[in-house]
CSV table of C-alpha atoms in Angstrom, one decimal:
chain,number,residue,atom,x,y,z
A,1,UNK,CA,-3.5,-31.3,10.0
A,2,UNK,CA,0.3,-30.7,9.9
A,3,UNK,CA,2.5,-33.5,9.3
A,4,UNK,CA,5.3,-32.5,10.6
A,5,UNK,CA,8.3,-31.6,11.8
A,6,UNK,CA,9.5,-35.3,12.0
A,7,UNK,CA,8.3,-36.8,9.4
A,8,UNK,CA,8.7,-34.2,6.8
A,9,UNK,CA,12.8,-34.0,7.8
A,10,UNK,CA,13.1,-37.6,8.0
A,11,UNK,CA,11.7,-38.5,4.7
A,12,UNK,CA,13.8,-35.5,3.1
A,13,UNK,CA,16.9,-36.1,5.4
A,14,UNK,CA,16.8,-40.0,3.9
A,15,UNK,CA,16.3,-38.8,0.4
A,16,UNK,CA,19.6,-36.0,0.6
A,17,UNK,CA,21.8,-38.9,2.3
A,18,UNK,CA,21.0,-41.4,-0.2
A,19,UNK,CA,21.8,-38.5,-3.5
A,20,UNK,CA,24.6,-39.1,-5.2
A,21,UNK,CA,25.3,-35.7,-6.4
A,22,UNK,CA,28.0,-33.3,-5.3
A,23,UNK,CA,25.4,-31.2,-3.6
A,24,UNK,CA,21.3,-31.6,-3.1
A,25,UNK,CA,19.1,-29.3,-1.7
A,26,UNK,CA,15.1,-30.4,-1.1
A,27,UNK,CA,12.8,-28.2,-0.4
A,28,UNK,CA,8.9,-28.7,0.5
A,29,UNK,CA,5.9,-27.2,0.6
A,30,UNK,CA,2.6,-28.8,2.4
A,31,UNK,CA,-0.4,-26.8,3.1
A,32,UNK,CA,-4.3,-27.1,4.1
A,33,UNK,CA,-7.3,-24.1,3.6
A,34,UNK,CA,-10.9,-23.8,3.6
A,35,UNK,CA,-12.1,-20.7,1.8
A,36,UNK,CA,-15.9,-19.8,2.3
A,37,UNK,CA,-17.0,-16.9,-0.7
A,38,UNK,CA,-19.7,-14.7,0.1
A,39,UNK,CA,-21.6,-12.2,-0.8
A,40,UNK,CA,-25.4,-10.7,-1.0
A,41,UNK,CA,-25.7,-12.0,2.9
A,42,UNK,CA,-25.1,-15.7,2.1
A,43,UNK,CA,-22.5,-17.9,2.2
A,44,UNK,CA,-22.1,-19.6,-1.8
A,45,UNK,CA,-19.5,-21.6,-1.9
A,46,UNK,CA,-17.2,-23.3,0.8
A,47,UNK,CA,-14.2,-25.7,-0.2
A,48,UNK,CA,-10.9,-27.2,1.5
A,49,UNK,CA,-8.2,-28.2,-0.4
A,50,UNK,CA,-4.5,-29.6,0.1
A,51,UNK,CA,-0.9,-29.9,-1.4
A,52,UNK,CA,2.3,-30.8,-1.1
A,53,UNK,CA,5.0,-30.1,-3.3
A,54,UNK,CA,8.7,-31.0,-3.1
A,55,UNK,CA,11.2,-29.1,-5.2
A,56,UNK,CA,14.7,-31.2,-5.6
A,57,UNK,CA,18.0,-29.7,-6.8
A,58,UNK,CA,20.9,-31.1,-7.3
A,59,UNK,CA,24.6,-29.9,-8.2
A,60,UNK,CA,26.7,-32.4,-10.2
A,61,UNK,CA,30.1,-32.0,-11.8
A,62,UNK,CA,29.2,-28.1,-11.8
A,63,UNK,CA,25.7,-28.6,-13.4
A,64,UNK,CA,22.5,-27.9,-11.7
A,65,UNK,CA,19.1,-29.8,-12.6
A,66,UNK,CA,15.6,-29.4,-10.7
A,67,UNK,CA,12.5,-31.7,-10.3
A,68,UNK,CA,9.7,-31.8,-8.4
A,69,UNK,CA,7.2,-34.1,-6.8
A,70,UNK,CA,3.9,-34.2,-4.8
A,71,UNK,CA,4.8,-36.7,-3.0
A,72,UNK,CA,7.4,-37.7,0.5
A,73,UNK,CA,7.4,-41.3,-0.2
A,74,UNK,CA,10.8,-43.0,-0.9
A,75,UNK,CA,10.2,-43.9,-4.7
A,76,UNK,CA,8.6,-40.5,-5.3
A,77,UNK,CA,11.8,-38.6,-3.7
A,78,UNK,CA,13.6,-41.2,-5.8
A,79,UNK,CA,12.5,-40.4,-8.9
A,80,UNK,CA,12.8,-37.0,-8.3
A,81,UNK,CA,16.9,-36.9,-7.6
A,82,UNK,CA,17.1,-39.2,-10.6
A,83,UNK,CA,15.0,-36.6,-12.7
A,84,UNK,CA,17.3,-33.7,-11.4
A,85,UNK,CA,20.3,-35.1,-12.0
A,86,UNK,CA,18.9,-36.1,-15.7
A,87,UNK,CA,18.7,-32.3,-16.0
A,88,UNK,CA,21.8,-31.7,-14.6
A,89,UNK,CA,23.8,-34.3,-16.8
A,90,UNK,CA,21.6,-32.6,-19.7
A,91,UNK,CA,22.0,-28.5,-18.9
A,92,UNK,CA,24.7,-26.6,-20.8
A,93,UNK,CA,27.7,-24.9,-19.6
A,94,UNK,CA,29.2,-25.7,-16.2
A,95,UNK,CA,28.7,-23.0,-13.4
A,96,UNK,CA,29.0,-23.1,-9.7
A,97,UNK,CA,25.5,-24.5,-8.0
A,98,UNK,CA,23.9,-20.9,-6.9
A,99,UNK,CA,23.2,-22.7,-3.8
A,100,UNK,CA,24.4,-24.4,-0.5
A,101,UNK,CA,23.4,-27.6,0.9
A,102,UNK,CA,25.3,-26.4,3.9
A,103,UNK,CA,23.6,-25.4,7.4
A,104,UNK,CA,23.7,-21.4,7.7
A,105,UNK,CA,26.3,-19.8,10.0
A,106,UNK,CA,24.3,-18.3,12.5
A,107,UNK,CA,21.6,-20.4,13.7
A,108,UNK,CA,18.4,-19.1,12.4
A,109,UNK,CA,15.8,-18.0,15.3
A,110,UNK,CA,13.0,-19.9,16.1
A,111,UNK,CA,9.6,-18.0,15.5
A,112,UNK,CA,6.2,-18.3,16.6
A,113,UNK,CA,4.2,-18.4,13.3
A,114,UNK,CA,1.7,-21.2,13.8
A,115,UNK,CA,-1.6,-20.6,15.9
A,116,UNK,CA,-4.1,-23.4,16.3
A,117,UNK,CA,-7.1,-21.2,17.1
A,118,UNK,CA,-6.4,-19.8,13.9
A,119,UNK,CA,-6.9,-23.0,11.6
A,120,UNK,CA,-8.6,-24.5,13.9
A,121,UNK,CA,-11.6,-21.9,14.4
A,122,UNK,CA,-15.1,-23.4,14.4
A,123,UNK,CA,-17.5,-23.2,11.7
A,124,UNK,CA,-19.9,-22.1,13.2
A,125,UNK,CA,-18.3,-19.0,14.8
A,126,UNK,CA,-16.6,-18.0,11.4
A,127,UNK,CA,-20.3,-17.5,9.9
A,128,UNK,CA,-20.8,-15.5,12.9
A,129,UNK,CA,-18.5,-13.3,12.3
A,130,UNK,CA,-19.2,-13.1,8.5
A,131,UNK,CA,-22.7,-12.3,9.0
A,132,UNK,CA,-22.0,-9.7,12.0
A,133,UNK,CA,-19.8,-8.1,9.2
A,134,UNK,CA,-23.1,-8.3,7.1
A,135,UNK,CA,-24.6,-6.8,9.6
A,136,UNK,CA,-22.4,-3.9,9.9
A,137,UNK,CA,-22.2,-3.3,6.5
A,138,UNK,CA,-26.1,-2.5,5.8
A,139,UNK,CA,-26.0,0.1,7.9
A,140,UNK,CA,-24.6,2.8,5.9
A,141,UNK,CA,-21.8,1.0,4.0
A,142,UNK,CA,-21.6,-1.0,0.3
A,143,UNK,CA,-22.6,-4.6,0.0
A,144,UNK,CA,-19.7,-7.1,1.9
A,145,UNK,CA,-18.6,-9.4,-0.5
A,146,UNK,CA,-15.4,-11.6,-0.4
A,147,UNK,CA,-14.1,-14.6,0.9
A,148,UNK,CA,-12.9,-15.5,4.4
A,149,UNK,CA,-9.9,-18.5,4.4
A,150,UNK,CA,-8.4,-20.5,7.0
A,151,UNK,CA,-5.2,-23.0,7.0
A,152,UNK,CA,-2.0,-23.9,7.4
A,153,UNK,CA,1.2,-24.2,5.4
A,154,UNK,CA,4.4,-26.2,6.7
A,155,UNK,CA,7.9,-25.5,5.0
A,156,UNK,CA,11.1,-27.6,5.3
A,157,UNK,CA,14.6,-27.4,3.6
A,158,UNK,CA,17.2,-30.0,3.8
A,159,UNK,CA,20.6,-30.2,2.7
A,160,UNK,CA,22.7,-33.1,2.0
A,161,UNK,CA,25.5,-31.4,3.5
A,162,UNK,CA,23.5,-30.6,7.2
A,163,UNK,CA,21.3,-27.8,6.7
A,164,UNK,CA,17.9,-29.3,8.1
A,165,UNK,CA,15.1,-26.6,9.0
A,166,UNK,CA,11.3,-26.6,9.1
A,167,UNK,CA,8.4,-24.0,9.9
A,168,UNK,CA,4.9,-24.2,10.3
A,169,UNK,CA,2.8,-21.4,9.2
A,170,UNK,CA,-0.7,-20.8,10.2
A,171,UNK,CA,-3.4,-19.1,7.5
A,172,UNK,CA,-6.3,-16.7,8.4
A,173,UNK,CA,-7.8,-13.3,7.1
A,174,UNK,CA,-10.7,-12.2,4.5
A,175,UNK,CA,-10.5,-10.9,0.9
């Protein structure tokens, strides 16, 4: 299940406004998937799994450090700006941050990416499908094997200079 829009920007929105670096830019990454593997007209193995990662970068008196975390909680976000900025304080010669905490121009277009009947597809009618495929297959064609996944990914990017975006991303298709 998503998390998000709200609660992923809050918690990165908080962690940006409390930085005390020049410029930070956060970035995460949550997604969900079941994967069922088949092959010689069975289902074998079935499995869900989940992550979140949260990339931080930070641009300090023309040094850049990064860090990441798996988590959206305060100290985690905490300890990952302090990390950063470790880096930052640590990392050679001074260049210009090669990025923008800054909200793009042009507003960016909102897009329809996320289906619910997508990640949300019964069980029961996947395998179904799958063995209809099966089904299709004897008849002339080589054995189907692969793997059929479902899920959903959510992305949001915050600046601490205003730029603030999120997308959710639904996951569906066979190998």
């Amino acid at each position: 299940m998503l998390l998000g829009e709200a609660k992923i920007l809050s918690a990165l929105k908080e962690a940006a406004r409390r930085s005390p670096a020049d410029q930070t830019l956060l970035a995460a990454q949550r997604g969900g998937q079941t994967t069922l593997r088949f092959a010689h007209g069975r289902i074998h193995q079935s499995f869900h799994e989940e992550d979140l990662t949260v990339w931080v970068k930070v641009a300090s008196g023309g040094r850049a450090g990064v860090a990441t975390t798996s988590s959206l909680k305060h100290s985690a976000l905490e300890k990952a700006l302090e990390a950063a900025r470790a880096i930052a304080r640590l990392s050679g010669k001074a260049t210009p941050p090669a990025f923008s905490a800054s909200p793009p121009e042009q507003p960016v277009p909102k897009l329809t990416t996320y289906f619910p009947e997508t990640v949300h597809r019964p069980l029961e009618e996947i395998v179904r499908e799958i063995r209809s495929l099966w089904d299709r297959s004897r008849k002339g064609g080589p054995e189907l094997a692969g793997s059929f996944v479902a899920g959903e990914n959510e992305l949001a990017v915050v600046g601490s200079r205003g730029l603030a975006q999120y997308q959710p991303f639904s996951i569906g298709g066979l190998r």
